[in-house]
Tab-separated table of C-alpha atoms and ligand atoms in Angstrom:
chain	number	residue	atom	x	y	z
A	14	MET	CA	0.000	0.000	0.000
A	15	LYS	CA	1.275	3.475	-0.865
A	16	LEU	CA	0.138	6.468	1.186
A	17	PHE	CA	0.444	10.126	0.290
A	18	ILE	CA	0.784	12.055	3.535
A	19	THR	CA	0.370	15.761	2.916
A	20	GLY	CA	1.711	18.210	5.507
A	21	GLY	CA	3.990	15.481	6.864
A	22	ALA	CA	6.722	17.957	7.822
A	23	GLY	CA	4.360	19.552	10.352
A	24	PHE	CA	3.394	18.509	13.859
A	25	ILE	CA	0.719	15.834	13.485
A	26	GLY	CA	1.729	14.693	9.995
A	27	SER	CA	5.289	13.898	11.123
A	28	ASN	CA	4.028	12.028	14.178
A	29	PHE	CA	1.715	10.089	11.848
A	30	ILE	CA	4.648	9.176	9.566
A	31	PHE	CA	6.620	7.845	12.559
A	32	TYR	CA	3.534	5.993	13.821
A	33	MET	CA	2.913	4.348	10.427
A	34	ARG	CA	6.578	3.384	10.031
A	35	ARG	CA	6.382	1.535	13.344
A	36	THR	CA	2.975	-0.068	12.909
A	37	HIS	CA	2.852	-0.694	9.120
A	38	PRO	CA	6.490	-1.176	8.081
A	39	ASP	CA	5.514	-2.592	4.669
A	40	ASP	CA	3.651	0.537	3.535
A	41	ASP	CA	5.313	3.050	1.224
A	42	LEU	CA	4.971	6.594	2.504
A	43	VAL	CA	5.310	9.704	0.356
A	44	CYS	CA	5.281	13.002	2.228
A	45	LEU	CA	4.016	15.989	0.228
A	46	ASP	CA	4.814	19.274	1.911
A	47	LYS	CA	5.271	22.851	0.765
A	48	LEU	CA	7.564	23.566	3.725
A	49	THR	CA	5.842	26.732	4.832
A	50	TYR	CA	7.132	28.346	8.022
A	51	ALA	CA	5.395	25.449	9.882
A	52	GLY	CA	7.094	22.664	7.935
A	53	ASN	CA	10.434	21.455	9.235
A	54	LEU	CA	12.510	18.878	7.392
A	55	GLU	CA	14.736	18.400	10.448
A	56	THR	CA	11.741	16.690	12.047
A	57	LEU	CA	11.786	14.020	9.339
A	58	ALA	CA	15.513	13.243	9.726
A	59	PRO	CA	14.815	9.791	11.304
A	60	VAL	CA	13.041	8.573	8.130
A	61	MET	CA	14.868	10.523	5.420
A	62	ASN	CA	17.083	7.565	4.421
A	63	ASP	CA	14.362	4.939	4.759
A	64	PRO	CA	13.858	3.258	1.350
A	65	LYS	CA	10.101	3.087	1.975
A	66	PHE	CA	9.861	6.832	2.591
A	67	LYS	CA	10.057	9.675	0.128
A	68	PHE	CA	9.808	13.442	0.627
A	69	VAL	CA	8.503	15.709	-2.138
A	70	ARG	CA	8.326	19.463	-1.763
A	71	VAL	CA	5.024	20.461	-3.328
A	72	ASP	CA	2.193	22.912	-2.751
A	73	ILE	CA	-1.105	20.981	-2.586
A	74	ALA	CA	-2.784	23.916	-4.328
A	75	ASP	CA	-0.452	23.529	-7.354
A	76	ARG	CA	-2.704	21.479	-9.628
A	77	LYS	CA	-0.092	20.515	-12.201
A	78	ALA	CA	2.539	19.488	-9.673
A	79	VAL	CA	0.008	17.462	-7.692
A	80	CYS	CA	-1.357	15.702	-10.805
A	81	ASP	CA	2.165	14.916	-12.042
A	82	LEU	CA	2.940	13.353	-8.678
A	83	PHE	CA	-0.247	11.267	-8.683
A	84	GLU	CA	0.583	10.058	-12.167
A	85	ALA	CA	4.138	9.143	-11.223
A	86	GLU	CA	3.472	7.598	-7.822
A	87	LYS	CA	-0.072	6.169	-8.067
A	88	PRO	CA	-0.982	6.356	-4.369
A	89	ASP	CA	-3.606	4.033	-2.869
A	90	VAL	CA	-4.496	6.359	0.007
A	91	VAL	CA	-4.197	10.096	0.687
A	92	VAL	CA	-4.189	11.465	4.225
A	93	ASN	CA	-4.486	15.236	4.084
A	94	PHE	CA	-2.800	16.976	7.023
A	95	ALA	CA	-1.532	19.917	4.953
A	96	ALA	CA	-3.038	23.138	6.205
A	97	GLU	CA	-2.440	26.560	7.556
A	98	SER	CA	-3.254	25.704	11.141
A	99	HIS	CA	-2.818	28.705	13.432
A	100	VAL	CA	-5.958	30.638	14.389
A	101	ASP	CA	-4.056	33.839	15.250
A	102	ARG	CA	-2.407	33.904	11.811
A	103	SER	CA	-5.796	33.350	10.159
A	104	ILE	CA	-7.089	36.458	11.906
A	105	GLU	CA	-4.123	38.442	10.526
A	106	ASN	CA	-4.215	37.022	6.987
A	107	PRO	CA	-7.158	34.794	6.010
A	108	ALA	CA	-6.341	34.498	2.277
A	109	VAL	CA	-3.626	31.852	2.503
A	110	PHE	CA	-5.972	29.755	4.681
A	111	LEU	CA	-8.486	29.625	1.849
A	112	GLU	CA	-5.792	28.877	-0.718
A	113	THR	CA	-4.294	25.923	1.130
A	114	ASN	CA	-7.128	24.605	3.258
A	115	VAL	CA	-9.937	24.937	0.708
A	116	MET	CA	-8.387	25.154	-2.776
A	117	GLY	CA	-5.560	22.782	-1.871
A	118	THR	CA	-8.049	20.189	-0.629
A	119	GLN	CA	-10.042	20.595	-3.830
A	120	VAL	CA	-6.931	20.029	-5.967
A	121	LEU	CA	-6.199	16.820	-4.041
A	122	LEU	CA	-9.801	15.642	-4.410
A	123	ASP	CA	-9.691	16.319	-8.166
A	124	ALA	CA	-6.425	14.413	-8.513
A	125	CYS	CA	-8.027	11.499	-6.639
A	126	ARG	CA	-10.966	11.610	-9.071
A	127	ILE	CA	-8.699	11.574	-12.103
A	128	TYR	CA	-6.231	8.931	-10.983
A	129	GLY	CA	-8.436	6.848	-8.678
A	130	ILE	CA	-7.944	6.259	-4.973
A	131	ARG	CA	-8.890	3.703	-2.345
A	132	ARG	CA	-9.376	6.324	0.333
A	133	PHE	CA	-9.042	10.073	0.797
A	134	HIS	CA	-8.881	10.953	4.482
A	135	GLN	CA	-9.369	14.571	5.497
A	136	VAL	CA	-7.811	15.549	8.824
A	137	SER	CA	-10.199	18.119	10.227
A	138	THR	CA	-10.770	19.756	13.568
A	139	ASP	CA	-13.365	20.153	16.315
A	140	GLU	CA	-13.122	23.900	15.678
A	141	VAL	CA	-15.529	23.522	12.729
A	142	TYR	CA	-18.345	23.179	15.303
A	143	GLY	CA	-17.670	26.607	16.829
A	144	ASP	CA	-17.641	26.776	20.611
A	145	LEU	CA	-19.669	25.761	23.652
A	146	PRO	CA	-20.619	27.828	26.705
A	147	LEU	CA	-18.686	27.334	29.944
A	148	ASN	CA	-21.873	27.037	31.997
A	149	ARG	CA	-23.227	23.980	30.125
A	150	PRO	CA	-20.588	21.309	30.866
A	151	GLU	CA	-22.950	18.559	29.716
A	152	LEU	CA	-22.815	19.816	26.104
A	153	MET	CA	-20.313	18.174	23.739
A	154	PHE	CA	-19.805	18.135	19.974
A	155	THR	CA	-21.149	15.049	18.248
A	156	GLU	CA	-20.857	14.211	14.544
A	157	GLN	CA	-24.398	15.625	14.190
A	158	SER	CA	-23.543	19.034	15.690
A	159	LEU	CA	-23.989	21.946	13.290
A	160	LEU	CA	-20.959	23.488	11.645
A	161	HIS	CA	-20.579	26.949	13.140
A	162	PRO	CA	-16.956	28.053	12.700
A	163	SER	CA	-15.731	31.237	14.394
A	164	SER	CA	-12.338	32.029	12.838
A	165	PRO	CA	-11.109	32.199	9.249
A	166	TYR	CA	-9.083	29.062	10.086
A	167	SER	CA	-12.062	27.026	11.263
A	168	ALA	CA	-14.243	28.387	8.428
A	169	SER	CA	-11.661	27.184	5.908
A	170	LYS	CA	-11.520	23.745	7.549
A	171	ALA	CA	-15.336	23.510	7.580
A	172	SER	CA	-15.377	24.435	3.872
A	173	ALA	CA	-12.894	21.671	3.088
A	174	ASP	CA	-15.031	19.178	5.034
A	175	LEU	CA	-18.090	20.174	3.001
A	176	LEU	CA	-16.161	19.752	-0.245
A	177	CYS	CA	-15.089	16.241	0.803
A	178	LEU	CA	-18.679	15.303	1.647
A	179	ALA	CA	-19.894	16.780	-1.657
A	180	TYR	CA	-17.300	14.786	-3.631
A	181	HIS	CA	-18.497	11.657	-1.848
A	182	ARG	CA	-22.150	12.324	-2.630
A	183	THR	CA	-21.619	13.588	-6.178
A	184	TYR	CA	-18.773	11.452	-7.476
A	185	GLY	CA	-18.824	8.532	-5.021
A	186	MET	CA	-15.361	9.557	-3.782
A	187	PRO	CA	-14.256	7.207	-0.948
A	188	ILE	CA	-13.616	9.898	1.643
A	189	THR	CA	-13.530	9.847	5.432
A	190	ILE	CA	-13.165	12.831	7.757
A	191	SER	CA	-11.868	13.027	11.316
A	192	ARG	CA	-12.503	16.011	13.571
A	193	CYS	CA	-10.050	15.987	16.432
A	194	SER	CA	-9.651	18.154	19.501
A	195	ASN	CA	-6.423	20.034	20.409
A	196	ASN	CA	-3.317	17.869	20.093
A	197	TYR	CA	-0.124	18.118	22.120
A	198	GLY	CA	3.165	16.211	22.017
A	199	PRO	CA	6.596	16.244	20.332
A	200	TYR	CA	7.349	18.389	17.254
A	201	GLN	CA	4.553	20.942	17.737
A	202	PHE	CA	5.549	24.339	16.362
A	203	PRO	CA	6.364	26.733	19.220
A	204	GLU	CA	3.625	29.208	18.293
A	205	LYS	CA	0.906	26.981	19.785
A	206	LEU	CA	-0.031	27.210	23.453
A	207	ILE	CA	1.873	24.291	25.020
A	208	PRO	CA	5.236	24.471	23.187
A	209	LEU	CA	5.205	28.287	23.301
A	210	MET	CA	4.750	28.231	27.069
A	211	ILE	CA	7.481	25.595	27.502
A	212	ALA	CA	9.925	27.597	25.346
A	213	ASN	CA	9.168	30.941	27.023
A	214	CYS	CA	9.247	29.419	30.493
A	215	THR	CA	12.640	27.863	29.793
A	216	ALA	CA	13.974	31.227	28.621
A	217	GLY	CA	12.382	33.073	31.576
A	218	LYS	CA	10.243	35.108	29.164
A	219	PRO	CA	6.664	36.319	29.842
A	220	LEU	CA	3.903	33.761	29.274
A	221	PRO	CA	1.156	35.516	27.284
A	222	VAL	CA	-2.269	34.276	28.411
A	223	TYR	CA	-5.146	35.579	26.296
A	224	GLY	CA	-8.001	37.245	28.211
A	225	GLN	CA	-8.394	35.643	31.623
A	226	GLY	CA	-7.130	32.218	30.562
A	227	LEU	CA	-10.518	30.639	31.261
A	228	ASN	CA	-11.031	29.187	27.772
A	229	VAL	CA	-11.284	25.405	27.752
A	230	ARG	CA	-9.717	23.007	25.246
A	231	ASP	CA	-10.024	19.199	25.106
A	232	TRP	CA	-6.406	17.956	24.887
A	233	LEU	CA	-5.336	14.722	23.205
A	234	TYR	CA	-1.832	13.235	22.981
A	235	VAL	CA	-0.803	13.286	19.318
A	236	GLU	CA	-0.106	9.546	19.100
A	237	ASP	CA	-3.714	8.839	20.086
A	238	HIS	CA	-4.843	10.999	17.165
A	239	CYS	CA	-2.556	8.967	14.879
A	240	SER	CA	-3.977	5.651	16.087
A	241	ALA	CA	-7.517	6.913	15.483
A	242	ILE	CA	-6.696	7.905	11.883
A	243	ASP	CA	-5.056	4.525	11.323
A	244	LEU	CA	-8.232	2.753	12.515
A	245	ILE	CA	-10.390	4.958	10.275
A	246	LEU	CA	-8.192	4.111	7.270
A	247	GLN	CA	-8.557	0.422	8.042
A	248	GLY	CA	-12.205	0.129	9.065
A	249	GLY	CA	-13.878	3.506	8.582
A	250	LYS	CA	-17.017	3.818	6.514
A	251	GLU	CA	-16.840	5.905	3.325
A	252	GLY	CA	-18.603	9.268	3.632
A	253	GLN	CA	-18.421	9.149	7.444
A	254	VAL	CA	-17.244	11.829	9.874
A	255	TYR	CA	-15.490	10.635	13.068
A	256	ASN	CA	-14.999	12.869	16.100
A	257	ILE	CA	-11.781	12.230	18.056
A	258	GLY	CA	-11.188	13.484	21.590
A	259	GLY	CA	-9.925	12.366	24.940
A	260	HIS	CA	-12.486	13.705	27.450
A	261	ASN	CA	-9.732	15.890	28.783
A	262	GLU	CA	-10.990	19.426	29.173
A	263	MET	CA	-8.586	21.919	30.698
A	264	ARG	CA	-8.582	25.683	31.168
A	265	ASN	CA	-5.671	27.463	29.480
A	266	ILE	CA	-4.531	29.029	32.737
A	267	ASP	CA	-4.343	25.618	34.417
A	268	ILE	CA	-2.184	24.254	31.593
A	269	VAL	CA	0.137	27.256	31.825
A	270	LYS	CA	0.457	26.904	35.618
A	271	LEU	CA	1.149	23.184	35.259
A	272	ILE	CA	4.007	23.940	32.836
A	273	VAL	CA	5.374	26.673	35.122
A	274	HIS	CA	5.385	24.337	38.130
A	275	THR	CA	6.802	21.354	36.247
A	276	LEU	CA	9.698	23.506	35.026
A	277	GLY	CA	10.220	24.950	38.514
A	278	ARG	CA	9.520	28.542	37.455
A	279	SER	CA	7.528	31.339	39.035
A	280	GLU	CA	3.898	32.160	38.240
A	281	GLU	CA	5.085	35.765	37.997
A	282	LEU	CA	6.014	34.981	34.384
A	283	ILE	CA	2.294	34.719	33.562
A	284	THR	CA	1.169	37.852	31.697
A	285	TYR	CA	-2.477	38.420	30.821
A	286	VAL	CA	-2.699	39.968	27.349
A	287	THR	CA	-5.472	41.245	25.072
A	288	ASP	CA	-7.872	38.464	24.159
A	289	ARG	CA	-7.923	36.833	20.714
A	290	LYS	CA	-10.672	38.274	18.457
A	291	GLY	CA	-13.726	35.974	18.375
A	292	HIS	CA	-11.974	33.660	20.879
A	293	ASP	CA	-13.818	30.324	21.177
A	294	MET	CA	-14.725	29.685	24.815
A	295	ARG	CA	-14.857	25.912	25.069
A	296	TYR	CA	-14.351	22.852	22.882
A	297	ALA	CA	-15.474	19.398	23.995
A	298	ILE	CA	-15.677	16.294	21.839
A	299	ASP	CA	-17.970	13.329	22.313
A	300	PRO	CA	-15.816	10.475	20.966
A	301	SER	CA	-18.362	7.700	21.637
A	302	PHE	CA	-19.053	7.031	17.936
A	303	ILE	CA	-15.466	6.130	17.000
A	304	HIS	CA	-15.219	4.064	20.178
A	305	LYS	CA	-18.391	2.145	19.364
A	306	GLU	CA	-17.700	1.710	15.626
A	307	LEU	CA	-13.942	1.147	15.562
A	308	GLY	CA	-13.032	0.365	19.181
A	309	TRP	CA	-10.751	3.413	19.451
A	310	LEU	CA	-9.729	4.623	22.887
A	311	PRO	CA	-6.934	7.042	23.807
A	312	GLN	CA	-3.957	5.374	25.517
A	313	THR	CA	-2.178	8.356	27.095
A	314	ARG	CA	-3.558	10.078	30.162
A	315	PHE	CA	-2.981	13.830	30.202
A	316	GLU	CA	-0.941	13.742	33.459
A	317	ASN	CA	1.558	11.409	31.774
A	318	GLY	CA	1.393	12.910	28.290
A	319	ILE	CA	2.136	16.448	29.437
A	320	VAL	CA	5.141	15.330	31.494
A	321	LYS	CA	6.443	13.305	28.515
A	322	THR	CA	5.919	16.329	26.278
A	323	ILE	CA	7.709	18.786	28.567
A	324	GLN	CA	10.563	16.292	28.906
A	325	TRP	CA	10.731	15.927	25.103
A	326	TYR	CA	11.093	19.693	24.679
A	327	MET	CA	13.821	19.712	27.331
A	328	ASP	CA	15.667	16.822	25.640
A	329	ASN	CA	15.296	18.336	22.160
A	330	ARG	CA	16.082	21.972	22.744
A	331	SER	CA	17.997	22.287	19.473
A	332	TRP	CA	14.828	21.317	17.553
A	333	TRP	CA	12.837	24.293	18.788
A	334	GLU	CA	15.796	26.646	19.241
A	335	ASN	CA	16.557	26.169	15.509
A	336	ILE	CA	12.979	27.208	14.825
A	337	LEU	CA	13.184	30.267	17.023
A	338	SER	CA	16.477	31.287	15.390
A	339	GLY	CA	15.140	30.579	11.870
A	340	GLU	CA	17.943	28.058	11.178
A	341	TYR	CA	15.459	25.257	10.370
A	342	ILE	CA	14.505	27.028	7.139
A	343	ASN	CA	17.948	26.146	5.727
A	344	CYS	CA	17.483	22.399	6.217
A	345	TYR	CA	15.908	21.851	2.771
A	346	ASP	CA	18.756	23.688	1.057
A	347	ARG	CA	21.331	21.684	3.018
A	348	LEU	CA	19.717	18.399	1.950
A	349	TYR	CA	18.639	19.176	-1.606
A	350	GLY	CA	20.463	22.361	-2.578
A	351	ARG	CA	18.456	25.315	-3.786
B	27	NAD	P1	1.205	22.303	11.309
B	27	NAD	O1	0.975	23.750	11.052
B	27	NAD	O2	2.171	21.895	12.370
B	27	NAD	O3	1.697	21.603	9.957
B	27	NAD	C1	1.110	21.877	8.723
B	27	NAD	C2	2.021	21.316	7.629
B	27	NAD	O4	1.382	21.545	6.354
B	27	NAD	C3	3.394	21.984	7.552
B	27	NAD	O5	4.405	21.013	7.388
B	27	NAD	C4	3.294	22.879	6.322
B	27	NAD	O6	4.543	23.075	5.661
B	27	NAD	C5	2.330	22.069	5.458
B	27	NAD	N1	1.636	22.908	4.473
B	27	NAD	C6	1.013	24.098	4.677
B	27	NAD	N2	0.506	24.574	3.524
B	27	NAD	C7	0.795	23.648	2.566
B	27	NAD	C8	0.519	23.564	1.176
B	27	NAD	N3	-0.135	24.537	0.525
B	27	NAD	N4	0.953	22.469	0.498
B	27	NAD	C9	1.641	21.487	1.142
B	27	NAD	N5	1.933	21.527	2.454
B	27	NAD	C10	1.516	22.597	3.159
B	27	NAD	O7	-0.226	21.694	11.562
B	27	NAD	P2	-0.667	20.480	12.514
B	27	NAD	O8	-0.926	20.999	13.868
B	27	NAD	O9	0.255	19.335	12.313
B	27	NAD	O10	-2.086	20.130	11.881
B	27	NAD	C11	-2.210	19.164	10.842
B	27	NAD	C12	-3.666	19.040	10.454
B	27	NAD	O11	-4.420	18.638	11.577
B	27	NAD	C13	-4.279	20.354	9.968
B	27	NAD	O12	-5.122	20.067	8.883
B	27	NAD	C14	-5.085	20.848	11.158
B	27	NAD	O13	-6.210	21.590	10.723
B	27	NAD	C15	-5.501	19.540	11.800
B	27	NAD	N6	-5.734	19.567	13.260
B	27	NAD	C16	-4.775	20.075	14.095
B	27	NAD	C17	-4.988	20.044	15.479
B	27	NAD	C18	-3.946	20.541	16.442
B	27	NAD	O14	-4.219	20.587	17.642
B	27	NAD	N7	-2.746	20.871	16.011
B	27	NAD	C19	-6.177	19.506	15.984
B	27	NAD	C20	-7.131	19.004	15.094
B	27	NAD	C21	-6.886	19.035	13.732
B	28	TYD	P1	-3.700	27.315	20.273
B	28	TYD	O1	-2.587	26.419	20.704
B	28	TYD	O2	-3.398	28.426	19.328
B	28	TYD	O3	-4.844	26.348	19.688
B	28	TYD	P2	-6.374	26.704	19.271
B	28	TYD	O4	-6.537	28.163	19.176
B	28	TYD	O5	-6.462	26.048	17.923
B	28	TYD	O6	-7.226	26.053	20.303
B	28	TYD	O7	-4.368	27.954	21.556
B	28	TYD	C1	-4.929	27.161	22.577
B	28	TYD	C2	-5.583	28.094	23.564
B	28	TYD	O8	-4.567	28.858	24.206
B	28	TYD	C3	-6.523	29.085	22.915
B	28	TYD	O9	-7.649	29.293	23.806
B	28	TYD	C4	-5.717	30.362	22.834
B	28	TYD	C5	-4.796	30.265	24.026
B	28	TYD	N1	-3.472	30.882	23.869
B	28	TYD	C6	-2.991	31.788	24.818
B	28	TYD	O10	-3.656	32.095	25.814
B	28	TYD	N2	-1.744	32.318	24.648
B	28	TYD	C7	-0.972	32.015	23.574
B	28	TYD	O11	0.166	32.561	23.445
B	28	TYD	C8	-1.465	31.077	22.610
B	28	TYD	C9	-0.645	30.713	21.407
B	28	TYD	C10	-2.716	30.533	22.796
């Protein structure tokens, strides 16, 4: 089986590549990545010389390049992680979110139509459902919840989901979609809450908490997300949406304090800053459908996962320090020349 993994030089895509190498060593993996600021080839160093792995620098919105690659490689499965993924950036500049997240997904779907595919899996997010109020803890997102995105990022992801569903209905495209809650773990770009707080804390820099820090996210260890996608690829039903989450709701301020204490720093580093525009209050996923249908359950408890994650960032300082210094950008040129 040959898989195209788009966005594999990013956080979840790279973890998925490592997961698949371990659990399906016979599969051929081709990583398609544009290497935007969020893509880091250094992350893929452990698989770069693996004969069953190939890296191709390509923009998923580049129709000709994508079609040429489909023609040359003839993938059986596409797992689409490639996206602009940071809400704050989408508020600053929405256009690139539409180009990659919507148009890029459409280019991939068209290539799958032309060349044929066994499965197209769209990696989506719980953010497409909008947010939930803090005072109704019993409410959770199910696969039937309405799409009600708040940010340009989540609107672009919801649009891509709708395109996938339309291609299934109209052309019989064998798609599946997963909508996962916030991930954490190794190789997450240090602009997102957890790695940013670890990096700033280590450097003794202020820890910027938006608003009052009372917003709630439902955190899942990245490897549990990978195992869920793997199960969906194996046993998921075409045209189906699967919610993925770990029943692990935490307030931002509690996460930040946990990181401060684990790293032995002072809470005085915590700095309350202007809130994000349109900031979603609470996300909470009901994962009972994927549990019932595919037997998926998360394996990593948050107390263990967060300690493992902090330790990983301590043991791999050069990985994120190269990002902060900008040095990681040169990795592609070092490996492939300009
Ligand atoms: P990321 O920003 O770490 O990585 C995105 C990757 O996509 C990067 O390697 C980047 O270079 C690549 N990319 C961007 N534009 C591209 C383009 N036009 N063509 C080819 N490659 C391109 O993101 P992530 O956190 O790993 O998220 C991966 C996917 O999972 C996204 O679709 C995101 O919406 C979804 N998701 C993320 C989370 C989370 O908590 N991080 C939760 C649920 C769903
Ligand atoms: P983030 O990691 O950007 O993920 P998302 O917005 O997709 O949930 O942010 C997680 C939460 O942390 C979100 O409520 C915004 C908040 N946050 C801060 O308070 N400070 C920060 O510096 C960042 C990056 C996020």
